[in-house]
MMTF fields as JSON, N, C-alpha, C and O atoms, coordinates in Angstrom:
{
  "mmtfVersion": "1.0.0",
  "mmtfProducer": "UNKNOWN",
  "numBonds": 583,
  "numAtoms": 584,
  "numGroups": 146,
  "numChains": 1,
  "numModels": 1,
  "chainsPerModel": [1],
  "groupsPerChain": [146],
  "chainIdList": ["A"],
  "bondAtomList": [4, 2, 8, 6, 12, 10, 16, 14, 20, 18, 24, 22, 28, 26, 32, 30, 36, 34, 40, 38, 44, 42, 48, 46, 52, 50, 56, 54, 60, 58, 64, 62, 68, 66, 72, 70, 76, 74, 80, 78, 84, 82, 88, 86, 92, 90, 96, 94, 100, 98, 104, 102, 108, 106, 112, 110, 116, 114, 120, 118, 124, 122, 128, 126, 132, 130, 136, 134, 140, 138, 144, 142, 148, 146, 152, 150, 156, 154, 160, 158, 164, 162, 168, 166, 172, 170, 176, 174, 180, 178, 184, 182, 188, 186, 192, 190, 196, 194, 200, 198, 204, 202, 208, 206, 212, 210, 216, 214, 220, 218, 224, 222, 228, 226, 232, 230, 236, 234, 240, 238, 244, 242, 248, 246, 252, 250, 256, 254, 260, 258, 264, 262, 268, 266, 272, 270, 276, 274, 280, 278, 284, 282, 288, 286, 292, 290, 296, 294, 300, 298, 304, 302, 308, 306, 312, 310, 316, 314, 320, 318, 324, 322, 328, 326, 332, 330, 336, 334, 340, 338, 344, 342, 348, 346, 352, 350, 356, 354, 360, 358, 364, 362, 368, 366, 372, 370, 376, 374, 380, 378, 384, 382, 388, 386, 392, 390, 396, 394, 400, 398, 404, 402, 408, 406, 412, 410, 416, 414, 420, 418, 424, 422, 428, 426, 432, 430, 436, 434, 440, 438, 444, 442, 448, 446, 452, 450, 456, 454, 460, 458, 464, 462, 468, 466, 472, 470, 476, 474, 480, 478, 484, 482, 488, 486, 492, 490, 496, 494, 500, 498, 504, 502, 508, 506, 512, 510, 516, 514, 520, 518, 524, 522, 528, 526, 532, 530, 536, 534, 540, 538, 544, 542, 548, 546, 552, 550, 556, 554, 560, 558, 564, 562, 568, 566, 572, 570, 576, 574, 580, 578],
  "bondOrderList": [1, 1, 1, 1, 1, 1, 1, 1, 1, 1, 1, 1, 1, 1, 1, 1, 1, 1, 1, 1, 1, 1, 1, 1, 1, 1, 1, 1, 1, 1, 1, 1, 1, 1, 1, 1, 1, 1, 1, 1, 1, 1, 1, 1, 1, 1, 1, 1, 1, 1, 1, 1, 1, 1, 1, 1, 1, 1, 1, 1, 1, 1, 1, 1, 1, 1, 1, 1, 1, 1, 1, 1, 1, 1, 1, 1, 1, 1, 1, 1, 1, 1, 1, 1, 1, 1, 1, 1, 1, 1, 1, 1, 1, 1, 1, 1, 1, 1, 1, 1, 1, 1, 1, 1, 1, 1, 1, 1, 1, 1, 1, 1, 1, 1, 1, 1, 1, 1, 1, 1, 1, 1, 1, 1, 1, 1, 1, 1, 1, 1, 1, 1, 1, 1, 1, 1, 1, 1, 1, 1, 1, 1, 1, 1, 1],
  "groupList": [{"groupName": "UNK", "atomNameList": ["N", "CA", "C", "O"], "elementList": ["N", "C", "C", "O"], "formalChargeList": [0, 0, 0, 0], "bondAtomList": [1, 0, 2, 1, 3, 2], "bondOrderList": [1, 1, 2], "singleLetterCode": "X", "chemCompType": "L-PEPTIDE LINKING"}],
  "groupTypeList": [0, 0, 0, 0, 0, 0, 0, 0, 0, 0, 0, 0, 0, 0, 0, 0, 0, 0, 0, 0, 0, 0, 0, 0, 0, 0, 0, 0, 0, 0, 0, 0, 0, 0, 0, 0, 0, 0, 0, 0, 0, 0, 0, 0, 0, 0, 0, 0, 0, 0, 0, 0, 0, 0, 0, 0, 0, 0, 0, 0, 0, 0, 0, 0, 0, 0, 0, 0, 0, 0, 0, 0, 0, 0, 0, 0, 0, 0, 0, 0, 0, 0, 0, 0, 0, 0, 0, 0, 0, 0, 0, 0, 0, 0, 0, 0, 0, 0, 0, 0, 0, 0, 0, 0, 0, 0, 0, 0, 0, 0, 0, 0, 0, 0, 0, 0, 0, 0, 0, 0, 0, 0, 0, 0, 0, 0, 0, 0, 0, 0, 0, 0, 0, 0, 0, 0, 0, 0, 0, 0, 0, 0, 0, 0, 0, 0],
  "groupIdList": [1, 2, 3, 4, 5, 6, 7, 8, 9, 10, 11, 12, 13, 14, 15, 16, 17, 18, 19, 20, 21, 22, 23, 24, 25, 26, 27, 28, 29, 30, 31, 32, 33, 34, 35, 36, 37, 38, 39, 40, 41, 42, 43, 44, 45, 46, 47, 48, 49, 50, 51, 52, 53, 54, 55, 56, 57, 58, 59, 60, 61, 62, 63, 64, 65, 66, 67, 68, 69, 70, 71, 72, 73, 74, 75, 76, 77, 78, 79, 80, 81, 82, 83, 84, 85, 86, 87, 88, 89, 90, 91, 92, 93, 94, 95, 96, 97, 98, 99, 100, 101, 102, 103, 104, 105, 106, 107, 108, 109, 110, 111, 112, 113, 114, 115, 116, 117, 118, 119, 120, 121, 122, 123, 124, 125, 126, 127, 128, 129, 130, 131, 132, 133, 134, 135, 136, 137, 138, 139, 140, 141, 142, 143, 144, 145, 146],
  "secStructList": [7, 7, 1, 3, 3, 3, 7, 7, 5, 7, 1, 7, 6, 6, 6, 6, 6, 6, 2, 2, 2, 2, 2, 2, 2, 2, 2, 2, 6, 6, 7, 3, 3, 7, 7, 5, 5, 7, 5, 7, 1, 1, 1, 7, 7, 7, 7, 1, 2, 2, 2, 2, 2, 2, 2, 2, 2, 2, 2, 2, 2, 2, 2, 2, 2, 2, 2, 2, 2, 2, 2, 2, 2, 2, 2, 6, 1, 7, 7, 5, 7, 7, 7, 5, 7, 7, 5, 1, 7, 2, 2, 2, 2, 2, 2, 2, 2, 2, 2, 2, 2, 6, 7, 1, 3, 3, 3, 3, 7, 7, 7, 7, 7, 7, 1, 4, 4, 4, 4, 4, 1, 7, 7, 2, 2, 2, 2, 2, 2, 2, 2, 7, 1, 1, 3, 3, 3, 3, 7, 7, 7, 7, 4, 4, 4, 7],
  "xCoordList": [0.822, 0.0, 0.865, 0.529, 2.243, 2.679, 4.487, 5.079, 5.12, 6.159, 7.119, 8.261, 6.934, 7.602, 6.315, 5.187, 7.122, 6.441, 7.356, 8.52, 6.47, 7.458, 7.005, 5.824, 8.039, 7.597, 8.278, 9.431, 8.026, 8.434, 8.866, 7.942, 9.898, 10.034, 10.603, 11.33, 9.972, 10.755, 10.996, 10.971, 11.221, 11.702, 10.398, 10.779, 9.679, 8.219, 7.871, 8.177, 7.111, 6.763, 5.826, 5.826, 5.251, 4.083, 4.732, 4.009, 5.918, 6.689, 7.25, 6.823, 8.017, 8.315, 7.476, 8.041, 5.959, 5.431, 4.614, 3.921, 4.582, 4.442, 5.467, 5.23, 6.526, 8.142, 7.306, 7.023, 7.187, 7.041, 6.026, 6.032, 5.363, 3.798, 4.596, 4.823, 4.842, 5.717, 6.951, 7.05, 7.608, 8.524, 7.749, 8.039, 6.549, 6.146, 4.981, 4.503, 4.603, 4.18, 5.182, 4.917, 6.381, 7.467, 7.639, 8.064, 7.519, 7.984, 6.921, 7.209, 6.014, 4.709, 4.651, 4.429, 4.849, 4.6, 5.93, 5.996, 7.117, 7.87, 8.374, 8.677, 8.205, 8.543, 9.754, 10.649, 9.906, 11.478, 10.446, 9.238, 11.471, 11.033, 11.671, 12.839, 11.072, 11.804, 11.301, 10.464, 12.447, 12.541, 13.13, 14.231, 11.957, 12.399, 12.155, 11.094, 13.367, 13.3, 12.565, 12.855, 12.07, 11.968, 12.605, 12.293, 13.549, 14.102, 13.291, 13.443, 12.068, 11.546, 12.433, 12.674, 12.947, 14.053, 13.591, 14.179, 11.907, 10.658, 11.083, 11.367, 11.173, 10.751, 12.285, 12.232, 13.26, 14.53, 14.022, 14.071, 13.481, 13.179, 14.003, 13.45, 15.335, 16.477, 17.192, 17.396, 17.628, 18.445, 19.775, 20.362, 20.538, 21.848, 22.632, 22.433, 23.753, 24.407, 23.459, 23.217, 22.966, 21.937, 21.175, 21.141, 20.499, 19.676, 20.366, 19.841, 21.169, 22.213, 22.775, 22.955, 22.904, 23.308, 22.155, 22.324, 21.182, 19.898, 19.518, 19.196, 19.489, 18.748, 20.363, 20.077, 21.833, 22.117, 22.041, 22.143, 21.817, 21.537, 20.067, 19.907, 19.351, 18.042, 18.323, 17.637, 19.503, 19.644, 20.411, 20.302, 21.174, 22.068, 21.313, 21.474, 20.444, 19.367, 18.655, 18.374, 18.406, 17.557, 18.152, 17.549, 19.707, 20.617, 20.546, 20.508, 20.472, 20.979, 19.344, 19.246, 18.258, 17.074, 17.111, 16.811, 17.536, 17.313, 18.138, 17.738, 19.269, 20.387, 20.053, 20.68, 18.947, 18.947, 18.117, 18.469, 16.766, 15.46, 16.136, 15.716, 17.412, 17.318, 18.15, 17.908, 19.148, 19.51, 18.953, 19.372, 17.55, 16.814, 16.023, 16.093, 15.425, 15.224, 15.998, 15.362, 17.115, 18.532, 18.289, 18.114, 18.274, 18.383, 17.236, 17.306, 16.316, 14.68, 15.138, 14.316, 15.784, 15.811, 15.044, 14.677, 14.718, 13.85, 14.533, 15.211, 14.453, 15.381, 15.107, 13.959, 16.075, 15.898, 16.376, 16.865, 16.201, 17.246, 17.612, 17.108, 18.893, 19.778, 19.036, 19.619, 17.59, 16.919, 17.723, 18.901, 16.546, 16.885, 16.277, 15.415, 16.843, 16.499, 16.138, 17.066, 14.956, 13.878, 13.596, 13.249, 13.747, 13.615, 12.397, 11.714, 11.867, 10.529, 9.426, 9.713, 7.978, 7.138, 6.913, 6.59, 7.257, 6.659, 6.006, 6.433, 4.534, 3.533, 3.912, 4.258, 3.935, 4.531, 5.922, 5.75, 7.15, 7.967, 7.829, 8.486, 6.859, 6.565, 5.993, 6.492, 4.691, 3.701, 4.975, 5.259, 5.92, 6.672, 8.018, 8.761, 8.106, 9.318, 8.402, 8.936, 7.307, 6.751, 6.366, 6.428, 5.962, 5.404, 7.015, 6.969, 8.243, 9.387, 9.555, 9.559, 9.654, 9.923, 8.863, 9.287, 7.538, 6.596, 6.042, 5.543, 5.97, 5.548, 4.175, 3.217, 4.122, 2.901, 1.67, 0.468, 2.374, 1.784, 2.287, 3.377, 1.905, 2.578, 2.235, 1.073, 3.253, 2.823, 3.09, 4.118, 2.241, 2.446, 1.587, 0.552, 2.362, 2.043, 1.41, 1.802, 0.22, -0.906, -0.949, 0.082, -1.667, -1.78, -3.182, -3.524, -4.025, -5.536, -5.88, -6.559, -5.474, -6.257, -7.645, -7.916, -8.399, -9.619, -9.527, -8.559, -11.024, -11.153, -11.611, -11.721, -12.047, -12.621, -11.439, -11.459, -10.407, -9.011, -8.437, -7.509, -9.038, -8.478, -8.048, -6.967, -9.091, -9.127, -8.698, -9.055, -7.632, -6.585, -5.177, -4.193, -4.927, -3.79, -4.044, -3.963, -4.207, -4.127, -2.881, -1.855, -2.79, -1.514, -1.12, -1.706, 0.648, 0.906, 0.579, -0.521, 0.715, -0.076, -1.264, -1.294, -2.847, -4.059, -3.682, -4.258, -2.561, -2.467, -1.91, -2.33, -0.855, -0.626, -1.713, -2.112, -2.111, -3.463, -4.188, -4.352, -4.808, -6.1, -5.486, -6.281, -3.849, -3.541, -2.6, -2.276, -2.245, -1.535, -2.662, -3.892, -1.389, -2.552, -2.077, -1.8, -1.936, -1.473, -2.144, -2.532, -2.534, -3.083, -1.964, -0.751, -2.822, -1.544, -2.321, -3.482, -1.701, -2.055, -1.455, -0.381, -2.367, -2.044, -2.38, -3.494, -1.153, -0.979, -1.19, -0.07, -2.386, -2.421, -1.498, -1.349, -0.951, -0.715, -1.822, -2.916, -1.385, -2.158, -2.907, -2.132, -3.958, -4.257, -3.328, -3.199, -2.492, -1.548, -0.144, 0.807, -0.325, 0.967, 0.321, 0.944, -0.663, -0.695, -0.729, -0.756],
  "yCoordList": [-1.198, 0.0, 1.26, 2.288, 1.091, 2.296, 1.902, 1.083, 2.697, 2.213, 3.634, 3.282, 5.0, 5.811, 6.664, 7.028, 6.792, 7.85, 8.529, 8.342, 9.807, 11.012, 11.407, 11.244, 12.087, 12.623, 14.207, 14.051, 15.175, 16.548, 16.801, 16.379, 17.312, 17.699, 18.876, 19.497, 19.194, 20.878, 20.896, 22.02, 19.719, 19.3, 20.152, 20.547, 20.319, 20.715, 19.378, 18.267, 19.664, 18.385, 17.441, 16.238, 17.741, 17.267, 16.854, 16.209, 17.187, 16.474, 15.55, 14.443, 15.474, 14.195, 13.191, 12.228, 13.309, 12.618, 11.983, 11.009, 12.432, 11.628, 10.759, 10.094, 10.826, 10.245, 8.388, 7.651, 8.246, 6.762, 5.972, 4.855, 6.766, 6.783, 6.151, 5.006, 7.417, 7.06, 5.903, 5.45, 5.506, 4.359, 3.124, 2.536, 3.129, 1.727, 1.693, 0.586, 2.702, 2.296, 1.901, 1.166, 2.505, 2.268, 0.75, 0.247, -0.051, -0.612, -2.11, -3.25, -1.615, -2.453, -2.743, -3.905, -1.691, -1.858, -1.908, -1.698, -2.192, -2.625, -0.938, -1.144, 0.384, 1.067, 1.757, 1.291, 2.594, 3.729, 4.726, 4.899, 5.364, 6.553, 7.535, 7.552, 8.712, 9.935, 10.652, 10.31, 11.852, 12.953, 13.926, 13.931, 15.235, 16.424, 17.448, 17.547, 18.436, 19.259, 21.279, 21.896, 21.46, 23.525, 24.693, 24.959, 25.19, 26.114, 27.285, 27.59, 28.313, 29.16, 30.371, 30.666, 31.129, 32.372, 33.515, 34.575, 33.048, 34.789, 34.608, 35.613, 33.182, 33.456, 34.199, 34.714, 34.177, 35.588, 37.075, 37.475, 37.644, 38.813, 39.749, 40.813, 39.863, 40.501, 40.561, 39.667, 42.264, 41.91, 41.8, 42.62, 41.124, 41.754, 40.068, 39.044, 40.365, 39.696, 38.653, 37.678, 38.818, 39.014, 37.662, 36.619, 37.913, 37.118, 36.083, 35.008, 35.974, 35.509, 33.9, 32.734, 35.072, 34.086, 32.904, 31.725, 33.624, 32.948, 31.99, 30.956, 32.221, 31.423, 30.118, 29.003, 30.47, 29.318, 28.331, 27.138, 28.911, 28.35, 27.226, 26.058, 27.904, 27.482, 26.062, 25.072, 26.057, 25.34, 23.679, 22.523, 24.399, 23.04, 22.601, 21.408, 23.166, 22.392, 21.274, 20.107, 21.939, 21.05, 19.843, 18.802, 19.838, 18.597, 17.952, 16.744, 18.566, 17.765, 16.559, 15.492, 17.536, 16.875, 15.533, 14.473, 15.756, 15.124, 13.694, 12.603, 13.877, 12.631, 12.083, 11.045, 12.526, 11.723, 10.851, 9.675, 11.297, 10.627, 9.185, 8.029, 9.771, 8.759, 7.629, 6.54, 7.79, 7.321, 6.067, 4.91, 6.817, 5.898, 4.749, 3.52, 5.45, 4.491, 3.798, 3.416, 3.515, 2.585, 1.972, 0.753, 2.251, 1.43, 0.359, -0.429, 0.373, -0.218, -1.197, -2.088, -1.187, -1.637, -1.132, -1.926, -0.125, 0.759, 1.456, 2.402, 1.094, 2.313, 3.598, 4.023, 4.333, 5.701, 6.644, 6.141, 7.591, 8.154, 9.115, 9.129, 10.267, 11.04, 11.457, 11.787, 11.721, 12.891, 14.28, 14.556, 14.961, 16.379, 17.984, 17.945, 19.226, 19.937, 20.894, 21.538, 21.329, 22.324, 24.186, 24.338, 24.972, 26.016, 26.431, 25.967, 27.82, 28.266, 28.201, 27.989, 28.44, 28.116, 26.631, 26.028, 26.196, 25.44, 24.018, 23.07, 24.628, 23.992, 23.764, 22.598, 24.259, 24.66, 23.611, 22.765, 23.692, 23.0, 21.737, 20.968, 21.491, 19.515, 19.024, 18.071, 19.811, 19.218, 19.058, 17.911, 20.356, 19.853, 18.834, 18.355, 18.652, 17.472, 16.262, 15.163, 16.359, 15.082, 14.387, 13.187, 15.517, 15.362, 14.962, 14.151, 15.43, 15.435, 13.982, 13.108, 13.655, 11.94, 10.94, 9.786, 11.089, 10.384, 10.005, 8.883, 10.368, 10.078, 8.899, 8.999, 8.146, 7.643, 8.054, 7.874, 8.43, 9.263, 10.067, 9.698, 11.084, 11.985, 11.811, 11.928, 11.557, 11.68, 13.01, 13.686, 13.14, 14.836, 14.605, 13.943, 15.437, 15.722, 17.22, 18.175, 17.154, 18.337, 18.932, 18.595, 19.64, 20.383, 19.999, 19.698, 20.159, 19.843, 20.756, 20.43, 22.123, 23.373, 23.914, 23.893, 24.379, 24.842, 26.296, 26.979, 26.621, 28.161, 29.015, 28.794, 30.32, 31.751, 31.58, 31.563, 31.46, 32.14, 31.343, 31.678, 29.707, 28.719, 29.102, 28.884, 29.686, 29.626, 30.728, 31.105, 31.621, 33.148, 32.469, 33.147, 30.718, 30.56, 28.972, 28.077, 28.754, 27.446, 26.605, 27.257, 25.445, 24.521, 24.584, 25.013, 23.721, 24.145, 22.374, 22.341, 21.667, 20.391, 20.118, 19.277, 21.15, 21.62, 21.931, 21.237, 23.083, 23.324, 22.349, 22.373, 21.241, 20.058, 19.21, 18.998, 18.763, 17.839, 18.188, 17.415, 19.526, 20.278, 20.035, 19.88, 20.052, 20.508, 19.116, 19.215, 18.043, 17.147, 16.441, 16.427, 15.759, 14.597, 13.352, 12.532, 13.049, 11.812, 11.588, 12.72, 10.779, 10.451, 11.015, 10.83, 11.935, 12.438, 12.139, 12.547, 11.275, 11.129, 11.505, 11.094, 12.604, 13.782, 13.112, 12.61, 12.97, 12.566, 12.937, 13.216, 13.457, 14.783, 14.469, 13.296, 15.408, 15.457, 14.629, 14.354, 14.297, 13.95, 15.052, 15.997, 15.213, 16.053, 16.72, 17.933, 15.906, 16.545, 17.056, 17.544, 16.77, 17.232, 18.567, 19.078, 18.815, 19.879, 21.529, 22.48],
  "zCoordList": [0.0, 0.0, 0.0, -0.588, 0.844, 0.696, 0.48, 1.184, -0.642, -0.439, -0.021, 0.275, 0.061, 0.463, 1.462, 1.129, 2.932, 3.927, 3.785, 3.43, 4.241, 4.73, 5.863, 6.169, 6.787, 7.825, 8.14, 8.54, 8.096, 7.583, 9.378, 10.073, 10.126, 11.358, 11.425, 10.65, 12.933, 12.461, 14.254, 14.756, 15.192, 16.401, 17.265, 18.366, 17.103, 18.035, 18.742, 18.31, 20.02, 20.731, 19.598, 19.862, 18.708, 18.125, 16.586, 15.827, 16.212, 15.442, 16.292, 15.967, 17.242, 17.704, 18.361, 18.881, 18.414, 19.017, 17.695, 17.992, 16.096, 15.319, 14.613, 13.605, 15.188, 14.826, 14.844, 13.899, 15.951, 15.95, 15.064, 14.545, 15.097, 14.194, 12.654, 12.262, 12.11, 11.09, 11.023, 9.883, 11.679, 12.358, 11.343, 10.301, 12.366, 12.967, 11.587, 11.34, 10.842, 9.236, 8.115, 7.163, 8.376, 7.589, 7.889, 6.849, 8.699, 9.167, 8.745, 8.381, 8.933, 8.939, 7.166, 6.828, 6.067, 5.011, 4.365, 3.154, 5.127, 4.939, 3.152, 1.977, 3.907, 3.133, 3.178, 3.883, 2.667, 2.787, 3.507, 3.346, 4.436, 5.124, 4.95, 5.339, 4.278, 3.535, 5.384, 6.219, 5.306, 6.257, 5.683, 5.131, 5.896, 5.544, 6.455, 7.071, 6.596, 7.496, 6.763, 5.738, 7.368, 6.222, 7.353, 8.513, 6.508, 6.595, 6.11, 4.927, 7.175, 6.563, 7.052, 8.222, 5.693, 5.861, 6.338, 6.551, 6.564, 6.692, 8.096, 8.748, 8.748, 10.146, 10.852, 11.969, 10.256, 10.488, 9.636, 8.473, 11.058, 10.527, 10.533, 10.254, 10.771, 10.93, 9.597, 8.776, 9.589, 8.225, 8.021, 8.728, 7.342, 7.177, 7.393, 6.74, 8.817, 9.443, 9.886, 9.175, 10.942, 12.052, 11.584, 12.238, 10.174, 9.74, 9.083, 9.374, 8.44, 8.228, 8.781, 8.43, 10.156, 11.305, 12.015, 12.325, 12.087, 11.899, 11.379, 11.965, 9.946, 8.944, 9.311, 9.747, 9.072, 9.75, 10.594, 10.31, 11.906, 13.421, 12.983, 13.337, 12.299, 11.42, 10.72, 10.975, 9.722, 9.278, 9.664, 9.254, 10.652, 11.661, 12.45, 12.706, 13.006, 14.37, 12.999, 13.271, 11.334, 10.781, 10.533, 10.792, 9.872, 9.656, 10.509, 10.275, 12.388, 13.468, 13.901, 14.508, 13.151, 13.238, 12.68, 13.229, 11.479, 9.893, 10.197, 9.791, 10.923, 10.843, 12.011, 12.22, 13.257, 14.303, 13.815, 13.719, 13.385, 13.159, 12.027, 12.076, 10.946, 10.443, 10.753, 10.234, 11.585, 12.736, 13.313, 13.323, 13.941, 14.647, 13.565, 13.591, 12.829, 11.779, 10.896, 9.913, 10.909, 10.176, 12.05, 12.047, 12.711, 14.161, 14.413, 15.356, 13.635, 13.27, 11.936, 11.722, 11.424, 10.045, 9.113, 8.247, 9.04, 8.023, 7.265, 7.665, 6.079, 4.967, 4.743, 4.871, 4.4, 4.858, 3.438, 2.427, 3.567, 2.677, 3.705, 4.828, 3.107, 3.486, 4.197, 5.23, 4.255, 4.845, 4.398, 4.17, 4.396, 3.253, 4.028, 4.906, 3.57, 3.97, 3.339, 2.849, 3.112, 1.894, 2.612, 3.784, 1.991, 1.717, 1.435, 0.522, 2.621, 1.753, 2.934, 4.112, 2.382, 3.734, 3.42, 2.397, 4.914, 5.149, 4.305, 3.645, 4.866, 3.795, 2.325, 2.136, 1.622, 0.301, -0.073, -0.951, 0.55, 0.982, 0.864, 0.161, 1.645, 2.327, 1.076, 0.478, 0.561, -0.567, -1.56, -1.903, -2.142, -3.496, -3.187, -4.044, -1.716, -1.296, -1.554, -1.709, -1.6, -1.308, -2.964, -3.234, -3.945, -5.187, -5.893, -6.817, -5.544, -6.423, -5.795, -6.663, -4.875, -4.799, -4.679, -4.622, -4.624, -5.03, -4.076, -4.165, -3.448, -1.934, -1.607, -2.373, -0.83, -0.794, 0.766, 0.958, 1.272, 2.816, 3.603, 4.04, 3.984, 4.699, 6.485, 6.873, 7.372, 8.53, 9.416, 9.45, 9.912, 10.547, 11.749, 11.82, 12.905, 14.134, 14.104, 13.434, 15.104, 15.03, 16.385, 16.967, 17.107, 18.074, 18.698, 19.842, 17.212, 17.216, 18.062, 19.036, 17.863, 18.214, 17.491, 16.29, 18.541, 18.401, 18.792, 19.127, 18.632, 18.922, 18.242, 17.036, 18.814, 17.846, 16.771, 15.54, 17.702, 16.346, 15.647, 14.911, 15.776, 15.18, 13.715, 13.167, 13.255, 11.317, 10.844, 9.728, 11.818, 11.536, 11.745, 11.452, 12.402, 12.959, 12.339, 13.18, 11.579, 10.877, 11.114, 11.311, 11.13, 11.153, 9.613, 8.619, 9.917, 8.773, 8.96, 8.409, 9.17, 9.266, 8.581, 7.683, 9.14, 8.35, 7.221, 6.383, 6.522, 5.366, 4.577, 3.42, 4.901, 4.155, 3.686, 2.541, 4.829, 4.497, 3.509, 2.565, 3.549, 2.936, 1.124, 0.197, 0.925, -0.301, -0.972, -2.156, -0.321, -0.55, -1.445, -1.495, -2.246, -3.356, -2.831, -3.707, -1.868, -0.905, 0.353, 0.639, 1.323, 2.379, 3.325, 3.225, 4.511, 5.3, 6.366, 6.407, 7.517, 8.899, 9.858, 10.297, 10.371, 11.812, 12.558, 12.708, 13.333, 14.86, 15.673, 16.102, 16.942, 17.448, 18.753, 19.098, 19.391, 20.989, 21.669, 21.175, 22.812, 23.869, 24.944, 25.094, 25.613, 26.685, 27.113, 26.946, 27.786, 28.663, 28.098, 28.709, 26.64, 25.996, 24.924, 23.993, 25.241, 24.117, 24.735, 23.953]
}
């Protein structure tokens, strides 16, 4: 049913609490597990140096993401690739990482926030789902973890 997952992390409690999720499908359908990290350059609002320095610091926490997760999964026997790191928002990001290697499901961790202001503060999770041409299963937090 599925021969490539992806799981997009950006080290939030609710990315690592769909880590296993993704694991244990890779695992089950006996697939490759793609990991991609996004580097969004908007969220350094500083210009110059400054941002610079930023959008780096940005970018090494993503490698340091990218090589643990796959790490753990080469530690599972689950094939992996390099795990990769994409540019841009977000949302946007995940859908064309996912369409350039063919993806067969996307797993993503959610918040599963509600509210007056829910639909001014959308997930970028909500915005994957809503726009992916692939089955994406949000993992939400637990009670006590959200």
């Amino acid at each position: 049913m599925y021969d490539r997952i992806l799981i997009p992390i950006d080290g939030s409690d609710a990315a690592e609490n769909a880590i296993p999720y993704a694991l244990d499908l890779a695992k089950t359908y006996d697939a490759s597990l793609y990991t991609v990290s996004v580097v969004d350059a908007e969220d350094a609002d500083d210009e110059g140096e400054k941002r610079e320095a930023m959008y780096e610091e940005f970018e090494t926490e993503s490698k340091r993401m990218v090589e643990d997760l796959v790490r753990r999964a080469e530690e599972e026997d689950i094939r992996t690739t390099a795990g990769s790191i994409a540019e841009g928002k977000p949302h946007r990001a995940i859908r064309q990482y996912a369409e350039e290697q063919d993806i067969d499901c996307i797993v993503m961790g959610t918040h599963g926030r509600r509210g007056i202001l829910y639909p001014l503060r959308r997930s970028v999770t909500e915005k994957v789902a809503r726009r992916a041409n692939v089955p994406v299963l949000m993992v939400r937090l637990g009670k006590d973890e959200s």
